[in-house]
GROMACS .gro file of N, CA and C in nm:
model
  234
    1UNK      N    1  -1.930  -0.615   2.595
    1UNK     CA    2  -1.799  -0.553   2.589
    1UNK      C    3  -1.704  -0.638   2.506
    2UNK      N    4  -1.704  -0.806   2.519
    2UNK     CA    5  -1.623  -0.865   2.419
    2UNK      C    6  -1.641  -0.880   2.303
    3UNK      N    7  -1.773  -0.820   2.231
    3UNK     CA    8  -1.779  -0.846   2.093
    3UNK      C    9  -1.705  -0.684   2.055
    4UNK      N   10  -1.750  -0.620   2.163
    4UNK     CA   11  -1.701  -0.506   2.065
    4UNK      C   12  -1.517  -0.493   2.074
    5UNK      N   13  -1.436  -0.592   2.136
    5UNK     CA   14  -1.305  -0.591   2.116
    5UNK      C   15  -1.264  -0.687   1.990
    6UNK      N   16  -1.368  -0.753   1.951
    6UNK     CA   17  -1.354  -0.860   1.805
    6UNK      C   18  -1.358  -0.778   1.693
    7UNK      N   19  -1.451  -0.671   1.723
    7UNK     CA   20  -1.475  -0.574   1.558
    7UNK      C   21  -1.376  -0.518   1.495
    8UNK      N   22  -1.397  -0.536   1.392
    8UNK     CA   23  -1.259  -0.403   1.322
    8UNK      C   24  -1.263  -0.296   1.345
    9UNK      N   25  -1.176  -0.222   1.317
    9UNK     CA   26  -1.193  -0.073   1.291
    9UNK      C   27  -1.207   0.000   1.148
   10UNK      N   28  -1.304   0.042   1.139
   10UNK     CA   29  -1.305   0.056   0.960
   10UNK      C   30  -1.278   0.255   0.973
   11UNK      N   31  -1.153   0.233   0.843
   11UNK     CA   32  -1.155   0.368   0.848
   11UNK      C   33  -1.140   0.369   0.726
   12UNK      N   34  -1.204   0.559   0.675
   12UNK     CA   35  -1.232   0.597   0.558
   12UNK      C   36  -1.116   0.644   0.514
   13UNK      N   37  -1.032   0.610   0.423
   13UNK     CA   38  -0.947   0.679   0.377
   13UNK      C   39  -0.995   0.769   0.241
   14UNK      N   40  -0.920   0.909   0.278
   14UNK     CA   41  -0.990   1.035   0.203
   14UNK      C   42  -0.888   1.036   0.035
   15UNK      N   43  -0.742   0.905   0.099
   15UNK     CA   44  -0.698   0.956  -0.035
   15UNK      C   45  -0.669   0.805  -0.054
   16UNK      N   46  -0.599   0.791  -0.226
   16UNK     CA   47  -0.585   0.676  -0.282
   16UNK      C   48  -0.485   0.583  -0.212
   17UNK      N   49  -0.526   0.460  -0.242
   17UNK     CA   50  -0.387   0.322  -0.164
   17UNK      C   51  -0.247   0.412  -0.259
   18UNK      N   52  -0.249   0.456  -0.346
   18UNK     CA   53  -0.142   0.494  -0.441
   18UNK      C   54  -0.056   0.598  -0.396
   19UNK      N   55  -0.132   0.730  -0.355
   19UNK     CA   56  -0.138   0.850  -0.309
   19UNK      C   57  -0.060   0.839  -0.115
   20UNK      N   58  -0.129   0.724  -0.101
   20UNK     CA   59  -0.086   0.741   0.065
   20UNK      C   60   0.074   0.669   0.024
   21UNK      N   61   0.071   0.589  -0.029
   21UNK     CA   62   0.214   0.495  -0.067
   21UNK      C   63   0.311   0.601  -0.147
   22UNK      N   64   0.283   0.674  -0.218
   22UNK     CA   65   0.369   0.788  -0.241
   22UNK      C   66   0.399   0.871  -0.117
   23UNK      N   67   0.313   0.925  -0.081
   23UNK     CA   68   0.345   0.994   0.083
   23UNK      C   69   0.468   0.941   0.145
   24UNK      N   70   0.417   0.793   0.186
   24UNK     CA   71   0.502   0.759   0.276
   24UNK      C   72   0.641   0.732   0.220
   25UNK      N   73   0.653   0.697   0.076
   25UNK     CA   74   0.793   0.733   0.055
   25UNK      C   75   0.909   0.887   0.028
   26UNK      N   76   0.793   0.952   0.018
   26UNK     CA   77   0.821   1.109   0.009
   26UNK      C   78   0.898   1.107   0.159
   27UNK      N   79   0.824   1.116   0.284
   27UNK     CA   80   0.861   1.101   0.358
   27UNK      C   81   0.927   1.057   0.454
   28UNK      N   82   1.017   0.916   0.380
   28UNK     CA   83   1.119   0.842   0.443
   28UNK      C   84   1.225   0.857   0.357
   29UNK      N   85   1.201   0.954   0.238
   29UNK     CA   86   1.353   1.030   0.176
   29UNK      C   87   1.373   1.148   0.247
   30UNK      N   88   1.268   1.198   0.290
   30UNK     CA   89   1.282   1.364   0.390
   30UNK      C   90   1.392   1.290   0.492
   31UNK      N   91   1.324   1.170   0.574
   31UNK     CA   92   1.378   1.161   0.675
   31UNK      C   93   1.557   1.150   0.682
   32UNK      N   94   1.560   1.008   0.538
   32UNK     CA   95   1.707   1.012   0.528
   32UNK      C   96   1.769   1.095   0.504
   33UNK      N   97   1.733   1.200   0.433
   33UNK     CA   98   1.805   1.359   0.383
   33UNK      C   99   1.892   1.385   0.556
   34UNK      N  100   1.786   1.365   0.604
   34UNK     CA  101   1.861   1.450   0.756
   34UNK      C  102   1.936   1.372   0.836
   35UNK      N  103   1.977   1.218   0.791
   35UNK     CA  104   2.060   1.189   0.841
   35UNK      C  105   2.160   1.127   0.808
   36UNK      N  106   2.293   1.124   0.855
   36UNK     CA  107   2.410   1.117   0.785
   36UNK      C  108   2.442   1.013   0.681
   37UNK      N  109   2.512   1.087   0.625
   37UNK     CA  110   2.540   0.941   0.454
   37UNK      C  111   2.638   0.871   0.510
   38UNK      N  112   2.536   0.767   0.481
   38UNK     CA  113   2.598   0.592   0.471
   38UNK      C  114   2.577   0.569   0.620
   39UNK      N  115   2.495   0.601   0.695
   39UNK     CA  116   2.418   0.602   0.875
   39UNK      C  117   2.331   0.478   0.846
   40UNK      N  118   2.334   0.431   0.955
   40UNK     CA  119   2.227   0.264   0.939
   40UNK      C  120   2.078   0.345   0.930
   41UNK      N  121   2.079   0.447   0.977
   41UNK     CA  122   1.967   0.486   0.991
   41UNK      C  123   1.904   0.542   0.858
   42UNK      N  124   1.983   0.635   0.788
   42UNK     CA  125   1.955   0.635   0.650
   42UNK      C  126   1.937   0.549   0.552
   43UNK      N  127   2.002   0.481   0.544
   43UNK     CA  128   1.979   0.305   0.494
   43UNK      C  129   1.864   0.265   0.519
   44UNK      N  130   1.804   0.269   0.659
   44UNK     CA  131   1.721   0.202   0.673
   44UNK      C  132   1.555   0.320   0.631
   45UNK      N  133   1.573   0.422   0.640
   45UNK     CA  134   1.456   0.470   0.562
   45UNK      C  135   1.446   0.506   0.413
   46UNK      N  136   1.590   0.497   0.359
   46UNK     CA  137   1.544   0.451   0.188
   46UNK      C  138   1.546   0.325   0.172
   47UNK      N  139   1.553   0.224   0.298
   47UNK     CA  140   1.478   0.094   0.200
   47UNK      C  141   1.329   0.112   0.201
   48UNK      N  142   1.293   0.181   0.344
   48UNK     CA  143   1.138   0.192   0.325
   48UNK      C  144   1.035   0.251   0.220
   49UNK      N  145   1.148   0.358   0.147
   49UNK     CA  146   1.122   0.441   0.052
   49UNK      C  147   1.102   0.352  -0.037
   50UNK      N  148   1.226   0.244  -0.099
   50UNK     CA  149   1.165   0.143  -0.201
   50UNK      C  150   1.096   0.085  -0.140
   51UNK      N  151   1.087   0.036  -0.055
   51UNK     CA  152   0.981  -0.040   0.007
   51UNK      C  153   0.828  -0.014  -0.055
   52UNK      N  154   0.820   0.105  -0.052
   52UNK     CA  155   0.703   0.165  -0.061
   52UNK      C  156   0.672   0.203  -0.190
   53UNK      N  157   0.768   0.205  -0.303
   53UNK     CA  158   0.765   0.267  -0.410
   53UNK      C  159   0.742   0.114  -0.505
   54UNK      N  160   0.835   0.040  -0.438
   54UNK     CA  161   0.767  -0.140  -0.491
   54UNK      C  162   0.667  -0.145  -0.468
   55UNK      N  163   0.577  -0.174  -0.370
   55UNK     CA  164   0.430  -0.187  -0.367
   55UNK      C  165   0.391  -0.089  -0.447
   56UNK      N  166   0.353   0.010  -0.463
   56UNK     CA  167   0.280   0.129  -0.527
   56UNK      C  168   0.306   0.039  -0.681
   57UNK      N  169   0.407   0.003  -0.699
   57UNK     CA  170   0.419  -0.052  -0.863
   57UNK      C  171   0.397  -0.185  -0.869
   58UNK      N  172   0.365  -0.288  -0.743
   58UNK     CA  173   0.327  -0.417  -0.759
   58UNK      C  174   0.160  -0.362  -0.786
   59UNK      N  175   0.088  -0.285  -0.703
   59UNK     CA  176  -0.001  -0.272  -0.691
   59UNK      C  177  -0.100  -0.151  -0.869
   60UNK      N  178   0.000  -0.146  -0.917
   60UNK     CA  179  -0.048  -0.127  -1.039
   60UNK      C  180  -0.010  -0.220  -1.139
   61UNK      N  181   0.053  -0.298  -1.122
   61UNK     CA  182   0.035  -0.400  -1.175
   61UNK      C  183  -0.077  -0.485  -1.190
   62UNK      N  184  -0.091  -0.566  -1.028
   62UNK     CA  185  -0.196  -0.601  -0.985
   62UNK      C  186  -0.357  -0.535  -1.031
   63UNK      N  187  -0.340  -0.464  -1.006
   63UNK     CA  188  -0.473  -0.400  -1.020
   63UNK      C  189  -0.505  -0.329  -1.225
   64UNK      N  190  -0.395  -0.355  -1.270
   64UNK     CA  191  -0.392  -0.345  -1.439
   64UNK      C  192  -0.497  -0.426  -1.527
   65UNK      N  193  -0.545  -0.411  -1.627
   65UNK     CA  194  -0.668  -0.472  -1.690
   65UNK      C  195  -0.595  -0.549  -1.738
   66UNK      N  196  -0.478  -0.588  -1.768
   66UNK     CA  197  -0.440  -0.693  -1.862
   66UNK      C  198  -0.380  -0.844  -1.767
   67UNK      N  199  -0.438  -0.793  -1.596
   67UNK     CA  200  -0.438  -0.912  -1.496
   67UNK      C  201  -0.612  -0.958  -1.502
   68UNK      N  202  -0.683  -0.889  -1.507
   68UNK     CA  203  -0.846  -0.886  -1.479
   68UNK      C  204  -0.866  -1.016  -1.557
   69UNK      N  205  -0.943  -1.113  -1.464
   69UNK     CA  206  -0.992  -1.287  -1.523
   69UNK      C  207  -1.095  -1.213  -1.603
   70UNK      N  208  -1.085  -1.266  -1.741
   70UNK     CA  209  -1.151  -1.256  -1.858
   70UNK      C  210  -1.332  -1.324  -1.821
   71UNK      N  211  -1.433  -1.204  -1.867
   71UNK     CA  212  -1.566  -1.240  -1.827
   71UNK      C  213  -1.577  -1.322  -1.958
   72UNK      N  214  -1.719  -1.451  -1.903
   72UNK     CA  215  -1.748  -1.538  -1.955
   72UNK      C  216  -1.914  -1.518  -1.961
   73UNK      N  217  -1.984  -1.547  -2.055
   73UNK     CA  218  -2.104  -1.593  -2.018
   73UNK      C  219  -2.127  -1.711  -1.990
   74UNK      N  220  -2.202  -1.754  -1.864
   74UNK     CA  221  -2.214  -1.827  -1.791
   74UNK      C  222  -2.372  -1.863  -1.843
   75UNK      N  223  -2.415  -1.988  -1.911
   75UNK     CA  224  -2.542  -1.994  -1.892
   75UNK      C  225  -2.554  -2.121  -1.800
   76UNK      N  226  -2.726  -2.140  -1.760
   76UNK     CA  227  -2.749  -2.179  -1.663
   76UNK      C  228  -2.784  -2.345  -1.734
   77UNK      N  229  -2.828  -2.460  -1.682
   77UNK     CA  230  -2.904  -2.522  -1.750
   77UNK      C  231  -3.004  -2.553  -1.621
   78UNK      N  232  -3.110  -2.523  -1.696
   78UNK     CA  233  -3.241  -2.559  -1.627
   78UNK      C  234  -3.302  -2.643  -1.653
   0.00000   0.00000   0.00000
């Protein structure tokens, strides 16, 4: 029973790291829409919105070919 509280949980995600990070900022501008301008509460779900819209663009960055460590041939000496 205690190994199986150590395991991860692996789940399949059906859509992109990109795709879900758009979502969730789609959806924390829905939220602020509905609540009052200049409300802490609105504030606080369009920061999540950038929140989310920064990563999505750190993460194409990151993941851009012009970050990728340049391949080498590696020979061996034997």
């Amino acid at each position: 029973m205690e190994d199986r509280a150590m395991q991860r949980r692996r789940i399949k995600h059906t859509t992109s790291f990109e795709e879900r990070l758009a979502e969730e900022a789609r959806r924390f501008k829905q939220a602020a829409e509905k609540e009052a301008p200049g409300s802490t509460a609105r504030e606080l779900f369009l920061r999540r919105a950038r929140q989310a819209e920064t990563a999505s663009h750190m993460n194409a960055w990151l993941t851009s070919p012009a970050l990728q460590i340049p391949k080498t041939d590696v020979q061996q000496d034997n």
